[in-house]
PDB file of C-alpha atoms in Angstrom:
ATOM      1  CA  MET A   1     -12.707  -7.872  -0.940  1.00  0.00           C
ATOM      2  CA  PHE A   2     -12.799 -10.645  -3.657  1.00  0.00           C
ATOM      3  CA  TYR A   3     -15.143 -13.153  -2.415  1.00  0.00           C
ATOM      4  CA  SER A   4     -16.084 -11.119   0.606  1.00  0.00           C
ATOM      5  CA  THR A   5     -19.343 -12.859  -0.072  1.00  0.00           C
ATOM      6  CA  GLU A   6     -18.377 -16.513   0.277  1.00  0.00           C
ATOM      7  CA  ILE A   7     -16.056 -15.616   3.552  1.00  0.00           C
ATOM      8  CA  LEU A   8     -18.665 -13.950   5.641  1.00  0.00           C
ATOM      9  CA  THR A   9     -20.953 -17.038   4.121  1.00  0.00           C
ATOM     10  CA  SER A  10     -19.364 -19.014   5.531  1.00  0.00           C
ATOM     11  CA  ALA A  11     -18.239 -16.707   8.782  1.00  0.00           C
ATOM     12  CA  PHE A  12     -21.641 -17.016  10.315  1.00  0.00           C
ATOM     13  CA  HIS A  13     -21.912 -20.569   9.110  1.00  0.00           C
ATOM     14  CA  LEU A  14     -25.033 -19.443   6.803  1.00  0.00           C
ATOM     15  CA  SER A  15     -28.051 -21.886   6.184  1.00  0.00           C
ATOM     16  CA  LYS A  16     -29.046 -22.991   3.503  1.00  0.00           C
ATOM     17  CA  THR A  17     -32.006 -21.593   3.566  1.00  0.00           C
ATOM     18  CA  GLU A  18     -30.596 -18.028   5.193  1.00  0.00           C
ATOM     19  CA  LYS A  19     -28.134 -18.695   1.739  1.00  0.00           C
ATOM     20  CA  GLU A  20     -30.886 -18.664  -1.124  1.00  0.00           C
ATOM     21  CA  THR A  21     -32.508 -15.070   1.271  1.00  0.00           C
ATOM     22  CA  ILE A  22     -31.668 -12.348  -0.491  1.00  0.00           C
ATOM     23  CA  PRO A  23     -30.347 -10.012   0.580  1.00  0.00           C
ATOM     24  CA  ASN A  24     -28.727 -12.316   3.502  1.00  0.00           C
ATOM     25  CA  ILE A  25     -27.124 -10.518   6.237  1.00  0.00           C
ATOM     26  CA  ALA A  26     -23.582 -11.894   3.943  1.00  0.00           C
ATOM     27  CA  GLN A  27     -24.874  -9.476   1.034  1.00  0.00           C
ATOM     28  CA  LEU A  28     -25.096  -6.577   2.492  1.00  0.00           C
ATOM     29  CA  LEU A  29     -21.888  -6.832   4.805  1.00  0.00           C
ATOM     30  CA  THR A  30     -20.485  -6.523   1.215  1.00  0.00           C
ATOM     31  CA  LEU A  31     -22.482  -3.287   0.352  1.00  0.00           C
ATOM     32  CA  GLY A  32     -21.359  -1.620   3.459  1.00  0.00           C
ATOM     33  CA  ILE A  33     -18.108  -3.075   2.329  1.00  0.00           C
ATOM     34  CA  GLY A  34     -18.052  -1.357  -1.033  1.00  0.00           C
ATOM     35  CA  GLY A  35     -18.861   1.645   0.618  1.00  0.00           C
ATOM     36  CA  ILE A  36     -17.512   2.037   2.988  1.00  0.00           C
ATOM     37  CA  GLY A  37     -14.071   1.918   0.037  1.00  0.00           C
ATOM     38  CA  ALA A  38     -15.498   4.261  -1.573  1.00  0.00           C
ATOM     39  CA  VAL A  39     -15.313   6.600   1.953  1.00  0.00           C
ATOM     40  CA  ALA A  40     -11.830   5.679   2.511  1.00  0.00           C
ATOM     41  CA  VAL A  41     -10.604   7.416  -0.855  1.00  0.00           C
ATOM     42  CA  ILE A  42     -12.077  10.514   0.241  1.00  0.00           C
ATOM     43  CA  ILE A  43     -10.451  10.604   3.571  1.00  0.00           C
ATOM     44  CA  GLY A  44      -7.168   8.893   2.042  1.00  0.00           C
ATOM     45  CA  MET A  45      -7.286  12.505  -0.165  1.00  0.00           C
ATOM     46  CA  ASN A  46      -8.285  14.644   2.835  1.00  0.00           C
ATOM     47  CA  ILE A  47      -4.885  13.619   4.527  1.00  0.00           C
ATOM     48  CA  LEU A  48      -2.674  12.774   1.826  1.00  0.00           C
ATOM     49  CA  ASP A  49      -0.686  16.414   1.810  1.00  0.00           C
ATOM     50  CA  ARG A  50      -0.490  16.694   5.143  1.00  0.00           C
ATOM     51  CA  ALA A  51       0.750  13.595   6.150  1.00  0.00           C
ATOM     52  CA  GLY A  52       2.933  12.827   3.153  1.00  0.00           C
ATOM     53  CA  ARG A  53       2.514  10.045  -0.268  1.00  0.00           C
ATOM     54  CA  ARG A  54       5.437   7.993   1.555  1.00  0.00           C
ATOM     55  CA  THR A  55       3.742   8.861   5.472  1.00  0.00           C
ATOM     56  CA  VAL A  56       0.446   7.089   4.421  1.00  0.00           C
ATOM     57  CA  LEU A  57       1.675   4.811   2.006  1.00  0.00           C
ATOM     58  CA  ILE A  58       4.100   3.396   5.065  1.00  0.00           C
ATOM     59  CA  CYS A  59       0.449   3.345   7.800  1.00  0.00           C
ATOM     60  CA  SER A  60      -2.449   2.188   5.129  1.00  0.00           C
ATOM     61  CA  SER A  61       0.065  -1.340   5.020  1.00  0.00           C
ATOM     62  CA  LEU A  62       1.121  -1.205   8.100  1.00  0.00           C
ATOM     63  CA  ALA A  63      -2.549  -1.433   9.574  1.00  0.00           C
ATOM     64  CA  THR A  64      -4.235  -3.681   6.631  1.00  0.00           C
ATOM     65  CA  SER A  65      -1.149  -6.432   7.502  1.00  0.00           C
ATOM     66  CA  ILE A  66      -2.777  -6.269  10.610  1.00  0.00           C
ATOM     67  CA  CYS A  67      -6.123  -6.439   9.683  1.00  0.00           C
ATOM     68  CA  ALA A  68      -5.486  -9.046   7.502  1.00  0.00           C
ATOM     69  CA  ALA A  69      -3.295 -10.574  11.045  1.00  0.00           C
ATOM     70  CA  VAL A  70      -7.371 -10.681  12.456  1.00  0.00           C
ATOM     71  CA  ILE A  71      -8.978 -11.845  10.036  1.00  0.00           C
ATOM     72  CA  VAL A  72      -7.261 -14.862  10.138  1.00  0.00           C
ATOM     73  CA  ILE A  73      -7.265 -14.694  14.048  1.00  0.00           C
ATOM     74  CA  ALA A  74     -11.018 -14.369  14.347  1.00  0.00           C
ATOM     75  CA  THR A  75     -11.676 -16.548  11.985  1.00  0.00           C
ATOM     76  CA  LYS A  76      -9.454 -19.313  13.098  1.00  0.00           C
ATOM     77  CA  VAL A  77     -11.513 -18.724  17.271  1.00  0.00           C
ATOM     78  CA  ASN A  78     -15.159 -18.649  14.555  1.00  0.00           C
ATOM     79  CA  VAL A  79     -16.359 -14.849  15.421  1.00  0.00           C
ATOM     80  CA  ALA A  80     -17.854 -14.308  12.736  1.00  0.00           C
ATOM     81  CA  PRO A  81     -18.645 -10.229  13.953  1.00  0.00           C
ATOM     82  CA  LEU A  82     -14.480  -9.947  14.827  1.00  0.00           C
ATOM     83  CA  VAL A  83     -14.008 -10.836  10.590  1.00  0.00           C
ATOM     84  CA  ALA A  84     -16.873  -8.373   9.880  1.00  0.00           C
ATOM     85  CA  THR A  85     -15.065  -5.368  11.338  1.00  0.00           C
ATOM     86  CA  ALA A  86     -11.640  -6.741   9.979  1.00  0.00           C
ATOM     87  CA  MET A  87     -13.009  -6.419   6.586  1.00  0.00           C
ATOM     88  CA  TYR A  88     -14.157  -3.795   7.558  1.00  0.00           C
ATOM     89  CA  MET A  89     -11.361  -1.493   8.401  1.00  0.00           C
ATOM     90  CA  PHE A  90      -9.185  -3.425   6.287  1.00  0.00           C
ATOM     91  CA  ASN A  91     -10.843  -2.096   3.169  1.00  0.00           C
ATOM     92  CA  LEU A  92     -10.959   1.025   5.536  1.00  0.00           C
ATOM     93  CA  VAL A  93      -7.561   1.071   5.261  1.00  0.00           C
ATOM     94  CA  PHE A  94      -6.309   0.142   2.285  1.00  0.00           C
ATOM     95  CA  GLN A  95      -8.097   2.163   0.317  1.00  0.00           C
ATOM     96  CA  SER A  96      -7.793   5.897   2.231  1.00  0.00           C
ATOM     97  CA  GLY A  97      -3.492   4.399   1.145  1.00  0.00           C
ATOM     98  CA  ALA A  98      -1.918   2.185  -0.010  1.00  0.00           C
ATOM     99  CA  GLY A  99      -4.903   1.626  -2.948  1.00  0.00           C
ATOM    100  CA  PHE A 100      -4.527   4.157  -4.943  1.00  0.00           C
ATOM    101  CA  ILE A 101      -1.008   5.825  -4.270  1.00  0.00           C
ATOM    102  CA  PRO A 102       0.575   4.329  -6.618  1.00  0.00           C
ATOM    103  CA  TYR A 103      -1.072   5.467  -9.426  1.00  0.00           C
ATOM    104  CA  LEU A 104      -0.915   9.384  -7.851  1.00  0.00           C
ATOM    105  CA  THR A 105       3.077   9.113  -7.213  1.00  0.00           C
ATOM    106  CA  ALA A 106       3.518   8.021 -10.393  1.00  0.00           C
ATOM    107  CA  SER A 107       3.849  11.242 -11.891  1.00  0.00           C
ATOM    108  CA  GLU A 108       5.625  12.683  -9.207  1.00  0.00           C
ATOM    109  CA  ILE A 109       9.154  10.474  -8.406  1.00  0.00           C
ATOM    110  CA  LEU A 110       9.149   9.644 -12.701  1.00  0.00           C
ATOM    111  CA  PRO A 111      11.420  11.077 -14.782  1.00  0.00           C
ATOM    112  CA  TYR A 112       9.082  11.921 -18.290  1.00  0.00           C
ATOM    113  CA  TYR A 113      11.110  10.568 -20.319  1.00  0.00           C
ATOM    114  CA  ALA A 114      10.461   7.140 -18.042  1.00  0.00           C
ATOM    115  CA  LEU A 115       7.035   7.842 -17.154  1.00  0.00           C
ATOM    116  CA  GLY A 116       4.301   6.913 -20.155  1.00  0.00           C
ATOM    117  CA  SER A 117       6.012   3.229 -20.471  1.00  0.00           C
ATOM    118  CA  ILE A 118       6.748   2.962 -16.364  1.00  0.00           C
ATOM    119  CA  SER A 119       2.831   3.480 -16.000  1.00  0.00           C
ATOM    120  CA  GLY A 120       2.117   1.158 -18.813  1.00  0.00           C
ATOM    121  CA  LEU A 121       4.064  -2.079 -17.872  1.00  0.00           C
ATOM    122  CA  ALA A 122       2.880  -1.275 -13.641  1.00  0.00           C
ATOM    123  CA  ALA A 123      -1.264  -0.982 -15.290  1.00  0.00           C
ATOM    124  CA  ALA A 124      -0.094  -4.052 -16.247  1.00  0.00           C
ATOM    125  CA  ALA A 125       0.907  -6.062 -14.351  1.00  0.00           C
ATOM    126  CA  ASN A 126      -1.639  -4.877 -11.283  1.00  0.00           C
ATOM    127  CA  ASN A 127      -3.977  -6.214 -14.151  1.00  0.00           C
ATOM    128  CA  LEU A 128      -2.372  -9.478 -14.234  1.00  0.00           C
ATOM    129  CA  THR A 129      -2.239  -9.101 -10.691  1.00  0.00           C
ATOM    130  CA  LEU A 130      -5.748  -8.646 -10.439  1.00  0.00           C
ATOM    131  CA  PHE A 131      -6.969 -12.097 -12.577  1.00  0.00           C
ATOM    132  CA  VAL A 132      -4.184 -13.658 -10.543  1.00  0.00           C
ATOM    133  CA  VAL A 133      -6.276 -13.418  -7.549  1.00  0.00           C
ATOM    134  CA  SER A 134      -8.991 -13.573  -8.212  1.00  0.00           C
ATOM    135  CA  PHE A 135      -8.499 -16.756 -10.038  1.00  0.00           C
ATOM    136  CA  ILE A 136      -6.852 -18.859  -7.609  1.00  0.00           C
ATOM    137  CA  PHE A 137      -8.129 -17.007  -5.110  1.00  0.00           C
ATOM    138  CA  PRO A 138     -11.004 -20.394  -4.676  1.00  0.00           C
ATOM    139  CA  ILE A 139      -7.771 -22.022  -4.779  1.00  0.00           C
ATOM    140  CA  LEU A 140      -6.453 -20.931  -2.341  1.00  0.00           C
ATOM    141  CA  GLY A 141      -9.809 -21.347   0.163  1.00  0.00           C
ATOM    142  CA  ASP A 142      -9.268 -24.695  -0.028  1.00  0.00           C
ATOM    143  CA  ALA A 143      -6.139 -25.496   0.609  1.00  0.00           C
ATOM    144  CA  LEU A 144      -5.781 -22.256   3.267  1.00  0.00           C
ATOM    145  CA  GLY A 145      -9.050 -22.511   5.288  1.00  0.00           C
ATOM    146  CA  PRO A 146      -8.325 -20.273   7.751  1.00  0.00           C
ATOM    147  CA  TYR A 147      -5.328 -19.220   6.889  1.00  0.00           C
ATOM    148  CA  LEU A 148      -6.590 -17.843   3.566  1.00  0.00           C
ATOM    149  CA  PHE A 149      -5.130 -13.679   4.443  1.00  0.00           C
ATOM    150  CA  VAL A 150      -1.173 -14.806   5.605  1.00  0.00           C
ATOM    151  CA  PRO A 151      -0.234 -14.147   1.839  1.00  0.00           C
ATOM    152  CA  PHE A 152      -2.146 -10.914   2.085  1.00  0.00           C
ATOM    153  CA  ILE A 153      -0.609 -10.367   5.475  1.00  0.00           C
ATOM    154  CA  VAL A 154       2.803 -10.552   3.817  1.00  0.00           C
ATOM    155  CA  THR A 155       2.448  -8.856   0.762  1.00  0.00           C
ATOM    156  CA  ASN A 156       1.570  -6.031   3.545  1.00  0.00           C
ATOM    157  CA  PHE A 157       4.011  -6.122   5.169  1.00  0.00           C
ATOM    158  CA  LEU A 158       6.531  -6.517   2.026  1.00  0.00           C
ATOM    159  CA  THR A 159       5.172  -2.636   0.390  1.00  0.00           C
ATOM    160  CA  PHE A 160       5.021  -1.927   4.089  1.00  0.00           C
ATOM    161  CA  LEU A 161       9.087  -2.035   5.090  1.00  0.00           C
ATOM    162  CA  PHE A 162       8.505  -1.201   1.085  1.00  0.00           C
ATOM    163  CA  GLY A 163       7.428   2.311   2.279  1.00  0.00           C
ATOM    164  CA  VAL A 164      10.158   2.504   5.139  1.00  0.00           C
ATOM    165  CA  PHE A 165      13.200   1.854   3.517  1.00  0.00           C
ATOM    166  CA  LEU A 166      12.357   2.489   0.121  1.00  0.00           C
ATOM    167  CA  MET A 167       9.812   5.245  -1.593  1.00  0.00           C
ATOM    168  CA  PRO A 168      11.207   8.411  -0.726  1.00  0.00           C
ATOM    169  CA  GLU A 169       8.956  11.570   0.063  1.00  0.00           C
ATOM    170  CA  ALA A 170       7.394  13.420  -2.686  1.00  0.00           C
ATOM    171  CA  LYS A 171       5.892  15.674  -1.855  1.00  0.00           C
ATOM    172  CA  GLY A 172       6.388  19.604  -2.018  1.00  0.00           C
ATOM    173  CA  LYS A 173       9.780  18.453  -4.287  1.00  0.00           C
ATOM    174  CA  PRO A 174       9.933  19.241  -8.212  1.00  0.00           C
ATOM    175  CA  VAL A 175      10.433  15.575  -9.906  1.00  0.00           C
ATOM    176  CA  SER A 176      13.761  17.408 -10.782  1.00  0.00           C
ATOM    177  CA  GLN A 177      14.850  16.484  -7.642  1.00  0.00           C
ATOM    178  CA  VAL A 178      13.366  13.361  -6.512  1.00  0.00           C
ATOM    179  CA  VAL A 179      14.310  11.897  -9.426  1.00  0.00           C
ATOM    180  CA  ASP A 180      18.290  13.052  -8.187  1.00  0.00           C
ATOM    181  CA  GLU A 181      18.216  12.567  -5.554  1.00  0.00           C
ATOM    182  CA  TYR A 182      16.967   9.392  -5.686  1.00  0.00           C
ATOM    183  CA  GLN A 183      20.538   7.999  -7.633  1.00  0.00           C
ATOM    184  CA  GLY A 184      21.842   4.551  -8.398  1.00  0.00           C
ATOM    185  CA  PRO A 185      19.740   1.443  -8.938  1.00  0.00           C
ATOM    186  CA  ILE A 186      18.630   0.862  -4.540  1.00  0.00           C
ATOM    187  CA  HIS A 187      18.132   3.666  -2.096  1.00  0.00           C
ATOM    188  CA  ILE A 188      17.907   3.772   0.954  1.00  0.00           C
ATOM    189  CA  VAL A 189      15.581   6.264   2.651  1.00  0.00           C
ATOM    190  CA  ALA A 190      15.828   5.060   6.313  1.00  0.00           C
ATOM    191  CA  GLY A 191      17.568   3.569   8.358  1.00  0.00           C
ATOM    192  CA  PRO A 192      22.041   2.865   9.192  1.00  0.00           C
ATOM    193  CA  PHE A 193      22.048   2.283   5.263  1.00  0.00           C
ATOM    194  CA  LYS A 194      20.812   5.193   4.802  1.00  0.00           C
ATOM    195  CA  ARG A 195      21.830   7.721   1.746  1.00  0.00           C
ATOM    196  CA  ARG A 196      23.932  10.930   3.099  1.00  0.00           C
ATOM    197  CA  PRO A 197      22.826  13.600   0.628  1.00  0.00           C
ATOM    198  CA  ARG A 198      25.800  15.025  -1.859  1.00  0.00           C
ATOM    199  CA  LEU A 199      28.107  17.211  -0.600  1.00  0.00           C
ATOM    200  CA  GLU A 200      28.770  20.223  -3.335  1.00  0.00           C
ATOM    201  CA  MET A 201      32.656  21.530  -3.402  1.00  0.00           C
ATOM    202  CA  VAL A 202      32.254  25.063  -4.319  1.00  0.00           C
ATOM    203  CA  ASP A 203      35.373  27.073  -5.133  1.00  0.00           C
ATOM    204  CA  THR A 204      36.610  30.130  -3.762  1.00  0.00           C
ATOM    205  CA  PRO A 205      37.818  32.676  -5.308  1.00  0.00           C
ATOM    206  CA  ILE A 206      41.096  33.678  -4.567  1.00  0.00           C
ATOM    207  CA  THR A 207      40.827  37.442  -3.639  1.00  0.00           C
ATOM    208  CA  ASP A 208      44.133  39.994  -2.933  1.00  0.00           C
ATOM    209  CA  GLU A 209      43.714  40.379   0.620  1.00  0.00           C
ATOM    210  CA  SER A 210      43.713  35.978   0.715  1.00  0.00           C
ATOM    211  CA  GLN A 211      46.849  36.469  -1.656  1.00  0.00           C
ATOM    212  CA  SER A 212      49.397  39.234   0.461  1.00  0.00           C
ATOM    213  CA  ILE A 213      48.222  37.290   3.671  1.00  0.00           C
ATOM    214  CA  LYS A 214      51.789  35.167   4.699  1.00  0.00           C
TER     215      LYS A 214
END
């Protein structure tokens, strides 16, 4: 997580002497956050094929949004241990699903002729977003104060809605089937506007027996 040491230092109200102590509690907790991210990826890979890509993305993004909301509330009421716990859970649920699924599913939902160009654009957009977030995060911290994680609540909830209504499930399907089902610029996969499967018209050959029936 970006600037987790600074966030935890502020949450625990470390004094100048405590800040100069190496390692201090904020630094140790930051190491744990990094380590739990690696564990989360292993957990996510184990449940991915059982639950499906779409289901994992939906659960992960919703849980991440909830954890971000807990961070906001805990920061507002000044409960440092809850802030740290929510940050751990934030990284755990994000890295176990939403953090790696976009990279994994690209080759499962995109036709081969478009995979290279779209993956390149997605990687460029991701790196640009990381740069922007890392650049403006301190500015957002000064501007939003305890509400710093509100933008993450919104973006993760939008990801949740995308998974519910727009993301196709690629588990156990060849790319050709996913592409065939995902026709049109917008494809609703859930809710009242869900697109129904197309009915195939089957021509029934006329036999001599059917012609003889009058």
